[in-house]
C-alpha positions in Angstrom: 96.3 221.2 150.9 96.6 218.2 152.3 94.6 215.1 151.7 92.0 216.0 154.4 90.8 218.0 152.2 87.1 217.2 150.9 87.7 214.3 149.0 89.6 212.2 152.2 87.0 209.2 151.7 89.2 208.1 148.3 91.7 206.6 150.7 89.4 204.1 152.5 87.7 203.7 148.7 90.7 202.9 147.4 91.9 200.9 150.2 88.2 198.6 149.7 88.9 198.4 146.4 92.6 197.4 146.6 91.4 194.7 148.7 88.6 193.7 146.9 91.3 192.9 143.6 93.0 190.7 145.9 89.7 189.0 146.9 89.2 188.7 143.0 91.9 186.6 142.9 92.0 184.2 145.7 88.9 183.1 144.5 90.1 182.0 141.4 93.0 180.9 142.0 94.9 178.8 144.7 96.3 180.2 147.7 99.4 177.8 147.7 100.0 180.0 143.7 100.4 183.4 145.4 103.8 183.3 146.6 105.7 181.0 143.4 103.5 183.2 141.1 104.9 187.1 142.6 108.4 185.9 142.5 107.9 184.7 138.9 106.2 188.1 138.3 108.9 190.1 140.1 111.7 188.2 137.8 110.0 188.7 134.1 111.4 191.5 132.1 107.7 192.6 131.5 107.9 193.8 128.0 104.4 194.3 126.0 102.8 192.3 126.3 103.6 190.1 129.1 100.0 189.2 130.9 100.4 188.1 134.3 97.4 185.8 134.7 98.7 184.3 131.9 102.5 183.3 133.6 101.2 183.6 137.2 98.2 182.6 137.6 95.1 184.6 138.7 95.8 184.6 142.3 99.1 186.0 142.1 98.4 188.7 139.6 95.1 190.5 141.3 97.2 189.9 144.8 100.1 191.8 143.1 97.5 194.2 141.7 96.3 194.8 145.1 99.6 195.2 146.7 100.8 197.9 143.8 97.3 200.3 144.4 97.6 200.1 147.7 101.4 201.0 148.1 100.3 203.9 145.1 98.0 205.1 147.2 99.9 205.3 150.7 102.8 207.3 148.7 100.4 210.1 147.7 99.1 210.7 151.9 102.3 209.9 153.0 103.4 213.0 149.7 99.8 215.0 151.3 99.1 215.2 147.2 95.7 216.2 147.3 93.0 213.7 146.3 90.7 214.9 143.3 89.7 213.7 140.3 93.1 212.8 139.5 93.5 210.5 142.3 91.1 208.0 140.6 93.1 207.8 137.2 96.2 207.0 139.2 94.3 203.8 140.7 92.9 202.4 138.0 95.8 202.9 135.9 98.4 201.3 138.8 95.8 198.7 139.2 95.3 197.9 135.4 98.8 197.8 134.6 99.7 195.6 137.6 98.3 193.1 136.0 100.6 193.4 133.3 103.8 195.1 133.5 104.2 197.1 136.9 104.9 195.2 140.2 106.2 195.9 143.5 110.0 195.9 142.4 110.2 197.7 139.3 107.8 201.0 140.2 110.2 201.7 143.2 113.6 203.0 141.5 111.4 205.2 138.9 109.2 206.8 142.2 112.6 207.5 143.6 114.4 209.5 140.8 111.2 211.6 141.2 112.0 211.5 144.5 114.8 213.1 144.0 114.4 215.6 141.1 111.8 217.2 143.9 115.0 217.8 146.2 117.1 218.8 143.4 114.2 221.5 142.7 114.1 222.2 146.7 110.3 221.2 145.7 107.7 219.4 148.2 107.3 215.6 146.6 103.8 216.5 146.7 103.9 218.4 143.5 105.7 215.0 141.6 104.1 212.4 143.4 101.5 211.6 140.4 104.0 212.3 137.8 106.1 209.6 140.0 103.8 207.1 139.6 102.4 207.9 135.7 106.0 207.5 134.6 106.0 204.1 136.0 105.0 203.0 132.5 108.9 203.0 131.6 108.9 199.9 134.6 109.9 197.2 132.2 113.0 199.1 131.3 114.0 198.3 135.0 113.1 195.2 135.0 114.8 194.5 131.5 118.0 196.1 132.2 118.0 194.3 135.6 116.9 191.0 134.3 117.2 190.4 130.9 119.7 192.8 129.2 122.7 191.1 127.5 124.1 193.6 130.5 121.9 193.0 133.0 122.9 193.3 136.4 120.2 194.7 139.8 122.6 198.0 140.2 122.1 198.8 136.2 118.0 198.3 137.1 117.9 200.6 139.6 119.9 203.6 137.9 118.2 203.3 135.0 115.1 203.2 136.9 116.0 206.6 138.6 117.1 208.1 135.6 114.1 207.8 134.1 112.5 208.9 137.3 114.3 212.2 137.3 113.9 213.3 133.6 109.8 212.7 133.2 108.9 215.3 135.4 110.3 217.8 133.3 109.6 216.1 129.7 105.8 215.2 130.4 105.2 219.1 131.6 106.3 219.9 128.3 104.3 217.4 125.6 101.3 218.3 128.1 100.9 221.2 126.4 101.5 220.3 122.6 99.1 218.0 122.6 96.4 220.3 123.5 94.0 218.3 126.0 93.7 216.0 123.0 95.6 213.1 124.5 94.6 212.1 127.5 97.4 209.6 128.2 100.1 212.4 128.2 102.7 210.5 130.3 102.1 207.7 127.3 103.3 210.3 125.1 106.2 211.3 127.2 107.4 207.8 127.8 107.3 206.6 124.6 109.5 209.7 123.2 112.3 208.6 126.0 111.7 205.2 125.3 112.2 205.7 121.2 116.0 207.4 122.2 116.7 204.4 124.7 115.7 201.5 122.6 118.9 202.8 119.8 121.2 203.5 122.3 120.6 199.8 123.6 121.3 198.1 119.9 124.1 200.2 119.6 125.5 198.8 122.6 124.7 195.6 121.4 121.6 194.6 123.4 117.9 194.8 121.4 115.0 194.2 123.5 111.9 192.8 122.0 108.1 192.9 122.5 106.7 190.1 124.2 103.7 188.1 123.8 102.0 186.6 127.0 98.0 186.7 126.1 95.6 184.3 128.5 92.4 183.1 127.5 89.4 181.5 128.8 88.5 183.3 131.2 85.9 185.9 130.5 83.2 183.8 132.3 84.6 184.7 135.8 86.6 187.7 135.1 83.5 189.1 132.9 81.7 188.4 136.4 83.6 189.9 138.7 83.6 193.0 136.7 79.9 193.5 136.4 80.0 193.2 140.6 82.9 196.0 140.8 80.4 197.9 138.2 77.5 197.7 139.5 78.7 198.7 143.4 80.3 201.7 141.5 76.7 202.5 140.1 74.5 201.8 143.2 77.0 203.9 145.1 76.8 206.7 142.8 73.3 207.2 143.6 72.7 205.9 146.7 76.1 206.3 148.7 76.9 209.6 148.4 74.1 211.4 150.5 72.6 212.9 147.2 69.4 212.5 146.0 68.9 209.7 143.4 68.0 212.5 141.3 70.5 215.2 141.9 73.3 212.2 140.8 71.6 211.4 137.5 71.0 215.5 136.9 75.0 215.9 137.7 75.7 213.0 134.7 73.2 214.0 132.4 75.9 217.7 132.9 78.8 215.6 132.8 77.7 213.7 129.5 78.0 217.4 127.7 81.6 218.2 128.5 84.1 217.6 126.3 86.5 215.7 128.4 89.3 217.9 127.4 92.4 218.2 129.4 92.2 218.7 132.5 88.2 218.1 132.8 88.3 216.8 137.1 84.7 215.5 137.2 85.2 214.9 140.9 85.3 218.7 141.6 83.0 219.8 138.7 80.1 217.3 139.5 80.5 215.5 142.8 80.9 212.0 144.1 78.0 210.7 142.6 77.8 211.4 138.8 81.2 210.3 138.6 80.7 206.8 140.3 78.3 206.3 138.2 80.5 207.1 135.4 83.0 204.8 136.5 80.5 202.2 136.5 78.5 202.4 132.9 82.0 203.0 131.3 83.4 199.8 132.9 80.6 198.3 131.5 81.0 199.6 127.9 84.4 198.7 128.0 84.0 195.1 129.1 80.7 194.8 126.6 83.3 195.9 123.9 85.5 193.1 124.3 82.9 190.6 124.7 81.4 192.1 122.1 84.5 191.4 119.5 85.0 187.8 120.8 87.8 189.1 122.4 89.4 187.4 125.9 89.4 189.4 129.3 92.6 188.6 130.9 95.5 190.7 132.4 95.6 193.8 130.0 92.1 193.2 128.6 91.2 194.2 132.5 94.0 196.3 132.3 92.4 198.9 129.5 89.1 198.5 131.3 90.4 199.4 134.8 92.1 202.5 132.8 88.6 203.2 131.4 87.2 203.3 134.6 89.7 205.6 136.0 89.9 208.0 133.9 86.0 208.1 134.0 86.9 211.0 136.6 89.0 213.0 134.1 87.5 213.3 130.7 86.0 209.8 129.9 82.4 209.4 129.1 79.8 207.2 127.1 79.3 210.0 124.5 83.3 210.3 123.7 84.3 207.0 124.1 82.1 205.2 122.3 82.7 206.6 118.7 86.5 206.1 119.3 85.5 202.1 120.1 84.2 202.0 116.8 86.8 203.6 114.7 88.8 201.1 115.9 86.5 198.5 115.0 86.3 199.5 111.8 90.1 200.2 111.1 90.6 196.5 111.9 88.3 195.1 109.2 89.9 198.0 106.8 93.6 196.6 107.9 92.8 192.9 107.2 92.6 192.1 110.7 89.9 190.6 113.1 89.1 193.0 115.7 89.6 190.6 118.4 93.7 190.5 117.4 95.2 190.9 120.9 96.9 194.5 120.0 93.7 196.0 118.5 91.6 194.6 121.4 93.8 197.0 123.2 93.7 199.6 120.7 89.8 199.2 121.5 90.1 199.9 125.3 93.3 202.1 125.6 92.5 204.0 122.4 89.8 206.2 124.1 92.9 208.6 125.2 91.1 210.1 122.4 88.0 210.5 123.7 88.6 214.2 123.7 88.9 214.3 119.8 84.9 213.0 119.8 83.9 215.3 122.4 85.3 218.4 121.0 85.2 217.9 117.4 82.2 215.6 117.5 81.2 212.2 116.7 82.5 211.5 112.9 85.9 212.8 113.8 86.1 210.4 116.9 85.2 207.6 114.5 88.2 209.2 111.9 90.7 209.1 115.3 90.2 206.1 116.5 90.4 204.5 112.6 94.1 206.6 112.1 95.1 205.2 115.9 93.8 201.1 115.1 96.9 201.5 111.8 99.5 203.2 114.2 99.3 201.8 117.2 100.5 198.5 115.8 104.0 200.4 114.2 104.4 202.2 117.1 105.5 199.3 119.4 107.9 198.4 117.2 110.6 201.8 117.7 109.6 201.7 121.5 110.5 197.6 121.8 107.9 196.7 124.4 109.7 199.0 127.5 106.4 201.7 127.2 103.6 200.3 128.7 101.1 202.9 128.0 102.1 202.5 124.0 98.6 203.4 123.0 99.1 206.9 124.6 102.1 207.4 122.3 100.2 206.6 119.6 97.5 208.8 121.0 100.4 211.9 121.5 100.9 211.7 117.9 97.6 211.4 116.5 96.5 214.6 118.8 99.8 216.6 117.3 98.3 216.4 113.9 94.8 216.3 114.2 93.9 219.0 116.7 95.7 222.2 114.6 94.1 220.1 111.5 90.6 220.1 112.5 90.8 223.9 114.5 91.7 225.4 111.2 89.6 223.4 108.8 86.5 222.9 110.7 86.5 225.7 113.3 88.2 227.9 110.9 90.3 228.9 114.1 94.2 229.6 114.2 95.4 226.8 116.3 98.0 227.5 118.9 99.1 225.7 122.2 97.9 225.8 125.5 99.6 227.9 128.2 98.3 226.0 131.9 100.6 224.4 134.1 100.5 220.8 133.7 100.9 220.7 137.4 97.4 222.3 138.2 96.0 219.0 137.5 97.2 218.1 140.6 97.4 220.6 143.1 93.8 221.3 143.8 90.8 219.1 145.9 88.3 221.7 146.5 85.0 221.7 144.2 84.7 224.2 140.9 81.6 226.6 140.8 79.9 225.9 137.8 77.0 227.4 138.6 77.8 230.3 136.1 79.7 228.9 133.6 76.9 228.5 130.8 76.8 232.2 131.1 80.7 233.5 131.5 83.8 231.4 132.2 85.1 231.7 135.5 87.8 234.3 136.0 90.9 233.8 137.9 91.0 233.0 141.2 87.4 231.1 141.3 88.5 228.1 140.4 90.0 227.7 142.8 94.1 227.9 141.0 92.3 226.0 138.0 92.5 226.7 134.6 90.0 224.4 133.6 88.0 226.6 130.8 87.6 223.7 128.6 83.9 223.8 128.6 82.9 227.1 128.4 80.9 226.8 125.0 82.5 227.3 121.6 80.0 229.7 120.9 80.5 231.9 123.7 84.7 232.2 123.3 84.0 232.8 119.4 82.2 235.9 120.7 84.7 236.9 123.2 87.2 236.7 120.2 85.2 238.9 118.2 84.6 241.4 120.8 88.3 241.6 121.2 88.8 242.3 117.9 86.4 244.9 118.1 
């Protein structure tokens, strides 16, 4: 199905969002800083944590974010990738990480590699366009091999990116299944595994990438105002700009809050545009409130975390399943003799919501537990990947999901854990609404979901009843 489907309005909306990012940058900086700042961004090694606001100023950082976001949505449109809830996820990720790690130079070799993989498999690029964008989690590898390595050269950087893009589709399809939908940042886990192999190889050849720390402060007021305005616009558009009565939007949003968030959960197809926009706005405000409550800093990385939460508000995150994880990270900070405003823990509080499905599926207490464990583990997983994987919290979240899901399923749910058999690419191939009117009575039959396999939100007691019936 092409992009002229039901959600074709996403394209102009993402363009408008990209323009808004650029306007924010121009309003916070000076126009003469833009070109020198963009050059500095492109020539950085981009290892975590490289805050573009700190090294190039807010004007160049937000212009870069706007350009990368526009480029990303145009790639999806030209590839005829269906627009759905995951499209919003991709825009949140690309916009957010373009404030600290992705730029108009280091994303292209990876996208080219995935395009070559599609050609090699003799399949349309539309099937892999989303994976191409998500694989830019390893964009710092391109910059490092081109500019920072002891063997640095432009061809080597480009070749590294092409190899990443070529290998990620098959690897990410496998890692998606073993996490059982409990880690929303599947590509972060896949890229983390890949980076764990790359770093020792580089070390063996006399190279040693190392994490960076560029972290800007003092922008809380202006960035807070800008974030509040963006979130308020989303909420108002959700209630009054979607050709739905406000009461219907609110009713849909209440149903959205009852979901577990376990991947895949395409809220745009399940509940419509209005409830999703409201969810995006409210989750963005919650993310910003967390940073301000822990006396943190609104800057490129933390705003990237907020944009990521807003993106996944169309695909699994809502207030009821992200707040417990944030509380767990906050508690973990004190348990490790850190303050919650320690930079890595600020990011853990935001990006740790990758484990929101654990809170939704097993309950609030286990969501807090997942956040607590994440706050400790994420501080250690950055070392083996040496700052090359931008989605480091996704790597940590994947490890936690692989351990917690079978453990809690066996002990708390008293069921035998088993791997899901859903196809990873089902997430990206549909843009039609899902008929959920009878889900409270029986699960959808094959084919009734337009090819999707989203069976997660059928109540558990009904699943247990089906198992009993089949057993008898």
